Amino acid sequence: MDRKPKQVFRQYRNNQKNTRDFELRWRTLCEHFLPVSADNPVWRLNRVQTANDPKQGWKLHVPATILNACDVLEKCAPFLVSRNTLFKAPVSLSELEKINTGLTYDYAQIGKFLTVYPQSIEDAVFLADKLHRFTLGMQAPAVPYDLQYRADSCVYYRYGAYVERKLKSSNGKSVQAIRDSKGNLVPDDREEPKPEWIFEDPFQPKHTSGEPAAGSIENPLETTYRIFRALRQRGKGGVYQAIDLSGDAPRFCIIKEGRRHGEVDWEGCDGFWRVRLEAKILGALQLTDIRAPRLYDTFELEDSFFLAMEFIDGKNLHELLETKQRRLPVKQALKYAAQIAKLIARINAAGWVWRDCKPANIIVTADGSLRPLDFEASSQIDKPNIISWRTAPFSPPFNEEFFTGETGETEDLYALGAVVYYLLTGKFFKSDSPIPLGQLRRNLPEKAAETVTKLLSKDPRGRPTATEAAAIFNSAIS
């Protein structure tokens, strides 16, 4: 085992140890400051909610990342406990990690690490100021839709329910409710932090100038690009379809946003870092024959990094298979397999590991050619590293027995095998309970089926190269 695989192995081991140490520290803090189980198993409370507690009011949210959650709780909890203020936090750091993605739970939950329930308006204002001072300068994701206490603050707030009260909406669904100024039950809208029937925001100074700040930075999203559709929103950032007005004629483009402190992983990488990395990789790939999206522009706004890139018209392979009533014909599946293998060979030859090869990241254009997308998880071949988030069916399981620095090309080779398995069978490969390819699709060319099996081998040393795989898939259809 050479030096680089050993470095990656040590990084993996250290990450595992750090995760365990952080979780152990969190459990200890929970036992001390959050001893009460909530009705929702995701949360822990500092005390039991009583009949004397308000049913609704100004809620305070203090966000945190998985790396500083313990520090935030240690700074805030003693003060809140001393005042007998009700608050809650996640039961574990793995739950906080899910909350901050905006995927497992509602997008509006991002950043809601510490939720504080003040007793009154005056109490809310006092607590907000204290919590602001305790957490000033700490890294934290923004809380969607909430109002920020100050421009540099880790404290957010919204008016909402403290207890569960339900109301049937116009579409017949049951929604969380609060009482308005007239005592009527109305929906508790998480996207509306200050209901229209509340006229005053008690947290903001009463006398502020409405004039824009001098020397304000030009916003390309107001001058150069016109976003007209959000394709995806999550904790680390958003992906938007837009019109680029920078040239002589308008053109469609994709805007990708990476948020600072969004979905911080155990290595400390956030959405800002990932999208900035992708911009670097797209710029490098433009100098090759790899038809990745062309990079148009990059810029920073507030706490986000943006890249503008080519819009590639077509359907991705996942969408293509989902819309078909039957599996792809074997010949068509192997044609795609050969193209994907060639793509991976070129990406690796250019010095990069894709690390996110999956059907959803491969666009089929009108002429039948394939274009690769999404390089924010990529790394240089000579600088392997461990990432803590992956698309499970297309990522090799970590196996200490065969560990040889498999974050290099062999990681992409496994993904290639998993994608071709999916194209041929319509099912995801499960490494923990594998079903042989021949059981799901009969009469496959023997050499091609054998190649897919080798690509999915637990031992990365047994995987053929992408160039070898492309030749085999091509020969199977000729």
GROMACS .gro file of C-alpha atoms in nm, residues 37 72 124 145 182 209 272 296 301 328 351 353 357 371 445 447 469 473:
model
   18
   37SER     CA    1  -3.800   1.300   2.537
   72VAL     CA    2  -2.347   2.614   2.069
  124ALA     CA    3  -3.823   3.697   2.340
  145TYR     CA    4  -3.799   3.198   0.569
  182LYS     CA    5  -5.938   3.790   1.667
  209SER     CA    6  -3.321   5.451   0.729
  272PHE     CA    7  -1.989   2.729  -0.086
  296TYR     CA    8  -1.994   3.084  -1.825
  301LEU     CA    9  -2.322   3.733  -0.328
  328LEU     CA   10  -3.418  -0.064  -2.235
  351GLY     CA   11  -0.667   1.382  -1.396
  353VAL     CA   12  -1.232   1.132  -1.044
  357CYS     CA   13  -2.158   0.904  -1.185
  371ARG     CA   14  -2.329   1.462  -2.141
  445PRO     CA   15  -2.378  -1.120  -2.398
  447LYS     CA   16  -1.852  -1.102  -2.181
  469ALA     CA   17  -1.507  -0.193  -2.033
  473PHE     CA   18  -1.952  -0.322  -2.438
   0.00000   0.00000   0.00000
